GROMACS .gro file of C-alpha atoms in nm:
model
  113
    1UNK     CA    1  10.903  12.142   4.335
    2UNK     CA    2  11.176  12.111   4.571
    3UNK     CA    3  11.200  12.318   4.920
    4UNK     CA    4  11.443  12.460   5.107
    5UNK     CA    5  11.455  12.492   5.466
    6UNK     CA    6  11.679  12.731   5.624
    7UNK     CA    7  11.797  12.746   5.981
    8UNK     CA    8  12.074  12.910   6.108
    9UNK     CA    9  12.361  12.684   6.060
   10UNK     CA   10  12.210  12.445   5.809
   11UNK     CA   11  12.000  12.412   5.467
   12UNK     CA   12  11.806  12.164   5.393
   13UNK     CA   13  11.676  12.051   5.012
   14UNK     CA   14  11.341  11.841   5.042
   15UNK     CA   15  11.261  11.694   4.704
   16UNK     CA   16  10.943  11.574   4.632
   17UNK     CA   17  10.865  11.168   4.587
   18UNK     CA   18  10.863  11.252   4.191
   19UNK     CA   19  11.177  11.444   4.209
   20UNK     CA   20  11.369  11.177   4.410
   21UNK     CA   21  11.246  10.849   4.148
   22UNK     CA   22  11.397  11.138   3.897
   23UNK     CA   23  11.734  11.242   4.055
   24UNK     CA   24  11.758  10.918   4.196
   25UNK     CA   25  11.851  11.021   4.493
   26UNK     CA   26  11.719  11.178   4.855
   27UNK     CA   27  11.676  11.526   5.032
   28UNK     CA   28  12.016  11.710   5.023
   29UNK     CA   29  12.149  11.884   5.351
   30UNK     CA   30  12.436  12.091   5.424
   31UNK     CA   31  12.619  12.369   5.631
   32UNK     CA   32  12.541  12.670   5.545
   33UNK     CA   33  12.903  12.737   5.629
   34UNK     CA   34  12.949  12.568   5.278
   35UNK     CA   35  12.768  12.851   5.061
   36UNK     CA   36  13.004  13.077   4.873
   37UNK     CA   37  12.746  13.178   4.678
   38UNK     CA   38  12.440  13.258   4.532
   39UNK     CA   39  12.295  13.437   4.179
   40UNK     CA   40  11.964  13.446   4.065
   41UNK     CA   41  11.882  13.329   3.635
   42UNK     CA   42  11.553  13.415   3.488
   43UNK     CA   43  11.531  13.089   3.353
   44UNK     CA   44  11.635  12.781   3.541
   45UNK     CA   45  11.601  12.569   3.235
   46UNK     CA   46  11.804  12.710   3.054
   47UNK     CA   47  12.043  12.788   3.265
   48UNK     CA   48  12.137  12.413   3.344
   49UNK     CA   49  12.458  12.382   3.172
   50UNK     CA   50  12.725  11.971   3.149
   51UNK     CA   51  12.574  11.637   3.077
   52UNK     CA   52  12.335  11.469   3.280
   53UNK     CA   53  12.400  11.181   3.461
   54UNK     CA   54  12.119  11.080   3.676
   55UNK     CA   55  11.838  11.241   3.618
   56UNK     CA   56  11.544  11.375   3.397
   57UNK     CA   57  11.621  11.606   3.122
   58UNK     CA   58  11.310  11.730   2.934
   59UNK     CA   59  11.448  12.045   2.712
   60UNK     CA   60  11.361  12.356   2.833
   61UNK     CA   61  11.058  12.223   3.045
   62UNK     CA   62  11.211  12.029   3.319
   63UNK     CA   63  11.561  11.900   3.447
   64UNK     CA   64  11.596  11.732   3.766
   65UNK     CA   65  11.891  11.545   3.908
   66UNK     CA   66  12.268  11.555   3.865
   67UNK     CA   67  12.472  11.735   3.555
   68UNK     CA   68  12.794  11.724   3.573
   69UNK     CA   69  13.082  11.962   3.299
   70UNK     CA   70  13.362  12.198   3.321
   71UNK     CA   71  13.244  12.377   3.669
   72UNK     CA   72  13.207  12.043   3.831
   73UNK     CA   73  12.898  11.827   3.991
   74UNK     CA   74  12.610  12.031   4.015
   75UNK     CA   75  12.211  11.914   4.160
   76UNK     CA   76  11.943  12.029   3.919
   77UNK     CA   77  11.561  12.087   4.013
   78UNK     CA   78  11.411  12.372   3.796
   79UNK     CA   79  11.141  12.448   3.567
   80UNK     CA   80  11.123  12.596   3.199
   81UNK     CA   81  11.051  12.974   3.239
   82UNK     CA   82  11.119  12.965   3.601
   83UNK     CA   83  11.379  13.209   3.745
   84UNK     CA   84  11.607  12.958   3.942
   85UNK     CA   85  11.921  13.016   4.244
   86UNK     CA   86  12.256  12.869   4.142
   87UNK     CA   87  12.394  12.788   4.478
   88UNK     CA   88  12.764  12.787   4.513
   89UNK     CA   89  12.928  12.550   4.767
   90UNK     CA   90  13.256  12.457   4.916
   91UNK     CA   91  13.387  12.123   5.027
   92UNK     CA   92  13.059  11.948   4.975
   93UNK     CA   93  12.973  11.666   4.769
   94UNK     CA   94  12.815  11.887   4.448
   95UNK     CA   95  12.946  12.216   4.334
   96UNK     CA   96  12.678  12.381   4.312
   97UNK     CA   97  12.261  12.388   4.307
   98UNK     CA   98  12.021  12.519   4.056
   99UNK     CA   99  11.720  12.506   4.236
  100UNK     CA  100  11.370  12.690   4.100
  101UNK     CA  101  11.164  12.959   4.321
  102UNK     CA  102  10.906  13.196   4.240
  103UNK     CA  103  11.062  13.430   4.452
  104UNK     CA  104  11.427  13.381   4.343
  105UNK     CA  105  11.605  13.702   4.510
  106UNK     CA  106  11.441  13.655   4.849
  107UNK     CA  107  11.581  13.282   4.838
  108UNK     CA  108  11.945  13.411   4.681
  109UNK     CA  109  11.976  13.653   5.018
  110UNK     CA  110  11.836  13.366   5.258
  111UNK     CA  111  12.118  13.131   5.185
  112UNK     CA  112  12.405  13.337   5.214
  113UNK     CA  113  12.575  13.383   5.539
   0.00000   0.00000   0.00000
């Protein structure tokens, strides 16, 4: 399951070995100047919403890696039946993150600014 490290002026994604051979890609990093954003969804799943394209897609179990549709590029790691953070950024290479966490709200009101 991906982490997030939070620090004052940055935040830091750390995907695990599996998630990065699945997103092909690496950890993501960015301002936290960038967030506009954040809202909690009870299931990150289903929440995951364009076409995928990298990444794993297993329905409503797993989906890791980049979907992309009408709201633009968005990074994907989440579990079925896992409440999830949709991250939204500004000026940054995705749109937006869905990223899973047990403890969803805590995470939601860490990221803002």
């Amino acid at each position: 399951m991906a982490t997030i490290d939070i620090t004052p002026d940055r935040i830091d994604v750390r995907l695990t070995t599996a998630e990065k051979i699945w997103a092909l890609r690496g950890d993501l990093s960015f301002p936290r100047s960038a967030v506009a954003g954040a809202v909690v969804v009870p299931d990150g799943a289903r929440a995951t919403r364009g076409i995928r394209a990298p990444g794993l897609g297993v329905p409503r179990t797993r989906n890791v890696g980049t979907w992309r549709g009408r709201a633009g590029k968005e990074f994907v790691s989440v579990r079925g039946g896992q409440p999830a953070v949709r991250i939204t950024l500004t000026g940054q290479a995705y749109d937006s993150l869905l990223i899973g966490a047990d403890d969803a709200s805590a995470l939601a009101a860490a990221v803002l600014p």
